Amino acid sequence: MTTWGGRFSSDNPGTEARAFTSSFRLDQRFYRESIAGSIAHASMLGHTNIITGDESESLMAGLRKIRSELDSDGFPNDYSHEDIYAFIEDKLHKLVGPVAGKLHTARSRNDQVATDFRLYVKGGIARLASEINQMRTVLLTVADREVQTVFPGMTHLQVAQPILLPHLLLAYEQMLKRDLQLANHAYLTADVSPLGSGALAGVPYPIDSEISAKLLGFSQVSRNSLDAVSDRDFVTQFLFAATMTSIHLSKFAEEIIIWNSQPYSLVSIHDSYATGSSIMPQKKNPDVAELTRAKTGTMIGIMSGFLSVLKGLPLAYNLDLQEDKEAVFRTEDTLLPAIKTFSGMLSTLTINHEQARKVAESGFSTATDLADALVQTGMTFRKAHETVGEIVHHLESKNESLDSLSADTLASFAPGVNYETIRLDTKSSIDSRRSYSGTAQVNVTLQIEEAKSHLAENRQLWGKRSPNLDL
Ligand code: ARG
């Protein structure tokens, strides 16, 4: 059955076109949002006397019954319906009789689908936020456990300066915190009810859009009906928040793959998060990290694909917009398992402390500290930089490290500098970096505490945000 048979001849739509244009398989995923949207609409129609109170009650009771049947039995294996709307209306007719025909008064599928999908995406964003916060919890747990672990800080993938490992973990925590800001922005964009916009121009009934919006937990009502039925910014913003999260995960995955490789050996991935090779018996591969990195490519593809769908669409509704479902569902199904599994891998990762310290000490990593010490004696930083560069050059040619810098060598390059006051060990280097965003222990400990309290607050915020669909 279609919801628009009257205008067409009996063989409409043809089997091929029907199969191609139907969205029923995908729509099933948001039947609860769709039924909630219809209950809110039926309630509003009753409150405004567009239909009688009894009619409204009977529509709502029928819709609730359909919901509980679908909750327990799922969907029949029959895909002849055009979409979820045709399916539910058909069922409603069978349950409550001709009054079912009144449900679609003052409504179009265009404002209906926009409403239902906003509800779904609001839930999807809350699920994403909860997964991100779960990963932040793991990061903070590892940061707590490794609070004193010295690690090589890199630039250009070259050992640069020693840092504390928790400082690095907290850098990822900051990225995830920004992803939550993007998610928050997407959530606020989605939190607007299009119901009452009709097909495109509004409706001629004395509706009260505030009633249905409030019942569905939307904080605002769309101001412009043309925009309301065609706007999918809430989708693109969700896709962007998810893709950025994925990009951050991918960067981290890449680091872990490098650290876990034999030449680095800074970390060891736990057996439960690694796989083997079918030919090389000794292999233990970082598949979870690799696939996490790859999923990001898939995510970028989904997002740019959907942006291309939107480009050049004239106002108002076009069926092109139906592609929003696939973009959102695939994004959720790609990203959420990746965050979950990646977090598991992270929580079981072993840090090879000895090796981390050795690498952190290598590559003249405290050369900047020596330059800073020379600045203390009154030298300009530029001069100090040049002098230490010469010292490094000299030591390198003798295959020596900064540890072996003698008082005589120092004196020959920087006469008059007090050798005794110079500290070039990694601990002193780290402890000296007390600037607000620096890696010193006091700072890192404070960062962990701040992150923990932000996390607790943020969990509370999102905890309240899953839409109530049990109207
Ligand atoms: N399946 C459609 C979608 O997801 C529902 C709205 C159809 N509206 C229309 N005028 N054909 O976008």
XYZ file of C-alpha atoms and ligand atoms in Angstrom:
483
model
C 0.000 0.000 0.000
C 1.168 3.551 -0.706
C -0.037 6.697 1.013
C -0.773 8.461 -2.301
C -2.549 5.925 -4.618
C -5.415 8.131 -5.883
C -3.541 9.999 -8.553
C -1.997 6.981 -10.231
C -2.933 4.094 -12.514
C -3.088 0.638 -10.984
C 0.472 -0.469 -11.851
C 2.079 2.333 -9.899
C 4.790 2.291 -8.846
C 6.449 -0.399 -10.961
C 8.236 -3.156 -9.062
C 11.666 -1.919 -10.051
C 11.058 1.711 -9.112
C 9.346 0.665 -5.886
C 12.325 -1.453 -4.832
C 14.756 1.318 -5.761
C 12.981 4.160 -3.976
C 11.720 2.350 -0.878
C 13.413 3.317 2.375
C 11.541 0.798 4.522
C 14.518 -1.424 5.347
C 16.510 1.546 6.654
C 13.561 3.298 8.316
C 12.936 0.356 10.622
C 15.874 1.470 12.696
C 13.998 4.564 13.890
C 10.474 3.163 14.301
C 10.389 4.229 17.955
C 11.249 7.825 17.042
C 8.660 7.690 14.284
C 5.913 6.390 16.548
C 6.774 8.970 19.222
C 6.542 11.675 16.530
C 3.082 10.434 15.521
C 1.852 10.203 19.112
C 2.967 13.797 19.742
C 1.222 14.918 16.544
C -2.005 13.046 17.429
C -1.925 14.579 20.889
C -1.492 18.078 19.442
C -4.378 17.514 16.976
C -6.606 16.602 19.949
C -5.496 19.532 22.125
C -6.219 22.016 19.357
C -9.601 20.393 18.515
C -8.507 19.712 14.958
C -9.723 16.197 15.750
C -11.825 15.175 18.768
C -10.324 14.065 22.066
C -11.648 10.537 21.487
C -10.107 10.370 18.037
C -6.809 11.552 19.386
C -6.917 8.967 22.210
C -7.740 6.173 19.832
C -4.880 7.123 17.474
C -2.430 7.281 20.378
C -3.588 3.954 21.829
C -3.257 2.307 18.418
C 0.240 3.720 17.930
C 1.327 2.517 21.370
C 0.022 -0.952 20.593
C 1.960 -1.026 17.330
C 5.071 0.024 19.222
C 4.784 -2.709 21.824
C 4.189 -5.302 19.079
C 7.265 -4.131 17.193
C 9.262 -4.031 20.441
C 8.492 -7.673 21.126
C 8.093 -9.247 17.661
C 10.214 -7.029 15.417
C 9.289 -6.362 11.792
C 7.714 -8.913 9.439
C 9.906 -10.172 6.642
C 7.962 -8.170 4.080
C 9.436 -5.191 2.320
C 6.502 -4.228 0.152
C 5.932 -0.955 2.026
C 7.363 2.259 0.680
C 8.552 3.478 4.027
C 7.958 3.280 7.766
C 5.084 5.754 7.437
C 3.091 3.641 4.999
C 3.737 0.583 7.172
C 2.556 2.201 10.407
C -0.480 3.852 8.833
C -1.473 0.537 7.304
C -1.185 -1.193 10.669
C -3.075 1.635 12.354
C -5.979 1.265 9.909
C -6.208 -2.411 10.747
C -6.159 -1.655 14.482
C -8.399 1.418 14.874
C -10.330 1.613 11.595
C -11.003 4.685 9.421
C -10.032 7.197 12.123
C -6.445 6.212 11.260
C -6.926 8.350 8.173
C -6.996 11.462 10.415
C -3.452 11.043 11.759
C -1.901 12.684 8.746
C -4.033 15.842 9.051
C -1.832 18.968 9.096
C 1.280 16.920 8.431
C 3.387 15.807 5.489
C 5.966 13.067 5.318
C 8.430 15.878 4.750
C 8.046 17.478 8.174
C 7.432 14.033 9.638
C 10.703 12.502 8.458
C 12.643 15.617 9.407
C 11.195 15.390 12.933
C 11.724 11.667 13.379
C 15.232 11.802 12.075
C 16.171 14.730 14.285
C 14.982 12.667 17.243
C 17.087 9.751 16.065
C 20.178 11.878 15.466
C 19.811 13.506 18.894
C 19.998 10.004 20.367
C 22.890 9.127 18.056
C 24.860 12.171 19.184
C 24.228 11.250 22.828
C 25.494 7.710 22.105
C 28.605 9.133 20.458
C 29.221 11.467 23.415
C 28.860 8.614 25.856
C 31.401 6.507 23.938
C 33.823 9.453 23.797
C 33.468 9.949 27.538
C 34.100 6.249 28.062
C 37.362 6.605 26.187
C 38.277 9.681 28.224
C 37.782 7.562 31.342
C 40.249 5.014 29.987
C 42.760 7.746 29.105
C 42.523 9.189 32.598
C 42.842 5.791 34.257
C 46.025 5.083 32.302
C 47.268 8.637 32.973
C 46.758 8.060 36.718
C 48.544 4.729 36.611
C 51.453 6.090 34.533
C 51.616 9.434 36.264
C 55.436 9.347 36.560
C 56.273 7.547 33.337
C 58.908 9.307 31.256
C 58.270 9.115 27.520
C 59.937 10.521 24.398
C 58.197 13.634 23.101
C 58.517 13.760 19.328
C 58.367 16.305 16.537
C 58.843 15.146 12.918
C 58.827 11.634 14.469
C 62.275 12.458 15.894
C 63.008 12.432 19.601
C 62.578 16.072 20.624
C 62.215 16.571 24.389
C 61.380 14.241 27.263
C 57.795 14.403 28.504
C 55.576 12.518 30.908
C 53.416 9.897 29.214
C 50.266 11.225 30.942
C 50.941 14.593 29.291
C 50.655 12.878 25.927
C 47.536 10.963 26.986
C 45.995 14.227 28.129
C 46.692 15.738 24.710
C 44.348 13.113 23.256
C 41.937 13.806 26.082
C 41.849 17.458 24.967
C 41.065 16.390 21.391
C 38.179 14.264 22.608
C 36.950 17.146 24.726
C 36.822 19.291 21.576
C 34.979 16.486 19.779
C 32.382 16.702 22.520
C 32.028 20.413 21.779
C 31.325 19.540 18.157
C 28.830 16.909 19.296
C 27.206 19.489 21.536
C 26.903 21.902 18.648
C 25.342 19.206 16.455
C 22.944 18.343 19.276
C 21.749 21.933 19.633
C 21.272 22.148 15.858
C 19.173 18.970 15.908
C 17.134 20.160 18.873
C 14.549 22.045 16.784
C 11.153 20.610 15.828
C 10.079 20.894 12.166
C 6.631 19.409 12.894
C 3.919 21.756 11.612
C 5.845 22.793 8.494
C 3.765 20.497 6.317
C 5.100 19.652 2.880
C 6.933 22.978 2.476
C 4.634 25.981 3.050
C 3.112 25.376 6.483
C -0.450 24.134 7.131
C -3.875 25.848 7.144
C -5.022 24.267 10.446
C -4.898 25.975 13.861
C -2.002 23.792 15.015
C 0.154 24.451 18.047
C 3.674 23.336 17.162
C 4.866 24.077 20.696
C 2.748 21.212 22.043
C 4.284 18.499 19.887
C 7.777 20.012 20.194
C 7.542 19.965 23.974
C 6.219 16.414 24.118
C 9.133 15.253 21.992
C 11.685 17.129 24.078
C 12.666 19.700 21.433
C 13.661 23.036 22.888
C 12.629 25.046 19.810
C 10.281 25.019 16.822
C 11.510 25.665 13.248
C 10.913 29.238 12.141
C 10.745 28.667 8.385
C 8.856 25.775 6.835
C 10.935 25.642 3.634
C 14.108 25.393 5.659
C 12.565 22.986 8.170
C 11.803 20.254 5.644
C 15.016 20.548 3.645
C 17.642 21.340 6.293
C 20.010 18.500 7.126
C 22.699 20.582 8.861
C 22.081 18.530 11.984
C 23.173 15.493 9.982
C 26.299 17.080 8.539
C 27.297 18.405 11.946
C 26.875 14.977 13.485
C 28.934 13.463 10.653
C 31.631 16.083 11.198
C 31.769 15.525 14.965
C 32.018 11.781 14.361
C 34.647 12.168 11.636
C 36.816 14.457 13.774
C 36.626 11.938 16.614
C 37.657 9.291 14.140
C 40.569 11.385 12.901
C 41.814 11.811 16.463
C 41.518 8.086 17.024
C 43.383 7.443 13.802
C 46.297 9.674 14.813
C 46.533 7.846 18.121
C 46.239 4.470 16.365
C 49.161 5.430 14.158
C 51.290 6.310 17.195
C 50.475 3.016 18.879
C 51.341 1.069 15.721
C 54.713 2.823 15.624
C 55.404 2.435 19.359
C 54.478 -1.243 19.201
C 56.851 -2.000 16.299
C 60.131 -3.765 17.188
C 62.501 -0.859 16.429
C 60.591 1.318 18.920
C 59.238 -1.266 21.419
C 57.797 1.485 23.620
C 54.557 -0.400 24.250
C 53.197 -3.920 23.870
C 49.655 -4.547 22.726
C 47.911 -7.175 24.822
C 47.335 -10.565 23.169
C 43.591 -10.089 23.431
C 43.816 -7.084 21.089
C 46.328 -8.485 18.591
C 46.177 -11.002 15.779
C 48.709 -13.350 14.146
C 49.998 -14.097 10.690
C 48.961 -17.181 8.712
C 52.526 -17.760 7.544
C 54.905 -16.117 10.024
C 54.494 -17.896 13.341
C 56.256 -15.191 15.328
C 53.968 -12.312 14.238
C 51.681 -10.377 16.544
C 49.957 -7.648 14.587
C 48.293 -4.424 15.799
C 45.134 -5.086 13.771
C 42.774 -3.166 16.059
C 44.848 -0.008 15.695
C 45.231 -0.511 11.948
C 41.526 -1.012 11.372
C 40.709 1.990 13.564
C 43.012 4.051 11.335
C 41.324 2.653 8.222
C 37.773 3.264 9.468
C 38.609 6.957 9.445
C 38.998 6.792 5.673
C 35.571 5.203 5.464
C 34.127 7.904 7.719
C 35.607 10.725 5.645
C 34.081 9.058 2.579
C 30.621 8.894 4.159
C 30.787 12.527 5.219
C 32.034 13.891 1.914
C 29.525 11.690 0.081
C 26.629 13.178 1.988
C 27.922 16.733 1.578
C 27.912 16.050 -2.168
C 24.297 14.886 -1.939
C 23.318 18.231 -0.415
C 25.264 20.394 -2.810
C 23.001 22.042 -5.389
C 19.685 20.748 -3.978
C 16.907 23.242 -4.678
C 14.404 24.055 -1.944
C 12.479 22.374 -0.497
C 12.244 18.581 -0.003
C 13.854 16.256 -2.570
C 14.147 12.500 -2.236
C 17.930 12.909 -2.354
C 17.593 13.706 1.343
C 16.608 10.108 2.018
C 20.330 9.304 1.764
C 20.786 10.940 5.177
C 19.770 7.651 6.860
C 22.522 5.613 5.312
C 25.114 8.275 6.110
C 24.129 8.448 9.773
C 23.645 4.712 10.324
C 26.901 3.782 8.610
C 28.742 6.440 10.591
C 27.407 5.105 13.876
C 28.090 1.507 12.901
C 31.606 2.325 11.763
C 32.708 4.582 14.581
C 31.122 3.298 17.778
C 32.661 -0.213 17.646
C 35.995 1.395 16.719
C 36.009 3.670 19.790
C 34.935 0.810 22.037
C 37.554 -1.658 20.792
C 40.296 0.956 20.633
C 39.552 1.956 24.251
C 39.795 -1.703 25.276
C 43.158 -1.984 23.558
C 44.329 1.178 25.291
C 43.304 0.010 28.739
C 45.303 -3.222 28.337
C 48.377 -1.692 26.700
C 51.678 -2.373 28.497
C 54.178 0.458 28.628
C 57.790 -0.651 28.350
C 59.153 1.798 30.915
C 62.849 1.029 30.532
C 62.785 1.432 26.782
C 60.618 4.570 27.000
C 63.148 6.155 29.332
C 66.068 5.121 27.114
C 64.468 6.578 23.991
C 63.454 9.717 25.896
C 67.118 10.194 26.840
C 68.419 9.573 23.331
C 68.892 12.009 20.461
C 70.317 14.807 22.642
C 66.766 15.302 23.932
C 67.868 17.691 26.691
C 69.807 19.992 24.367
C 67.169 22.695 24.819
C 67.707 22.448 28.595
C 71.404 23.158 28.111
C 70.552 26.177 25.936
C 68.091 27.376 28.598
C 70.828 26.979 31.241
C 73.174 29.123 29.154
C 70.445 31.779 28.914
C 70.448 31.846 32.734
C 74.075 33.006 32.558
C 73.081 36.023 30.508
C 73.585 34.662 26.992
C 70.882 35.463 24.413
C 68.806 32.458 23.418
C 70.031 32.669 19.813
C 73.684 32.562 20.959
C 72.911 29.731 23.420
C 71.167 27.791 20.620
C 74.201 28.136 18.387
C 76.635 27.158 21.164
C 74.664 24.032 22.106
C 74.370 23.154 18.410
C 78.184 23.189 18.263
C 78.435 21.077 21.421
C 75.973 18.518 19.974
C 77.918 18.477 16.719
C 81.146 17.864 18.654
C 79.648 15.087 20.846
C 77.981 13.435 17.862
C 81.269 13.260 15.980
C 82.743 11.423 18.975
C 79.671 9.204 19.250
C 78.929 10.558 22.722
C 75.735 11.783 24.334
C 74.940 14.883 26.400
C 75.279 12.765 29.575
C 78.988 12.560 28.931
C 79.435 16.305 28.547
C 82.462 17.143 30.688
C 83.208 20.393 32.503
C 86.190 20.914 30.187
C 84.180 20.467 26.995
C 81.511 22.842 28.273
C 84.163 25.373 29.230
C 85.733 25.182 25.782
C 82.422 26.130 24.125
C 80.916 28.363 26.841
C 83.644 29.790 29.044
C 82.592 30.975 32.485
C 79.445 28.846 32.744
C 79.105 27.037 36.083
C 79.112 23.324 35.141
C 77.784 22.301 38.574
C 74.449 24.055 38.078
C 73.645 22.308 34.818
C 71.039 19.486 34.940
C 70.594 17.523 31.748
C 68.717 14.467 33.037
C 65.174 13.822 31.785
C 63.572 14.269 35.203
C 65.033 17.761 35.677
C 64.071 18.640 32.128
C 60.463 17.578 32.687
C 60.201 19.197 36.106
C 61.444 22.505 34.757
C 58.578 22.797 32.269
C 56.094 24.347 34.648
C 54.501 26.776 32.223
C 50.692 26.560 32.243
C 50.440 23.920 29.501
C 53.783 22.231 30.221
C 54.703 18.652 31.061
C 55.953 19.143 34.675
C 54.513 16.659 37.156
C 52.588 19.353 39.121
C 50.929 20.482 35.934
C 50.058 17.037 34.696
C 48.526 16.091 38.044
C 46.410 19.229 37.900
C 45.383 18.499 34.308
C 44.236 15.021 35.342
C 42.119 16.464 38.158
C 40.561 19.086 35.882
C 39.790 16.495 33.229
C 38.164 14.238 35.815
C 35.826 16.933 37.036
C 34.950 18.021 33.477
C 34.264 14.391 32.633
C 31.887 13.959 35.572
C 29.959 17.126 34.642
C 29.858 16.234 30.963
C 28.555 12.734 31.637
C 25.712 14.287 33.609
C 24.893 16.699 30.785
C 24.670 13.952 28.163
C 22.950 11.538 30.520
C 19.926 13.835 30.445
C 19.902 14.159 26.677
C 18.591 10.862 25.280
C 15.136 11.739 23.914
C 12.171 10.238 25.759
C 10.466 8.099 23.143
C 7.965 6.382 25.415
C 5.133 8.842 24.951
N 11.694 8.129 2.843
C 11.688 9.535 2.793
C 12.956 10.100 3.453
O 13.559 9.391 4.166
C 10.505 10.049 3.520
C 9.938 11.339 3.004
C 9.362 11.156 1.662
N 8.751 12.351 1.162
C 8.414 12.469 -0.111
N 7.854 13.570 -0.439
N 8.628 11.515 -0.954
O 13.354 11.204 3.217
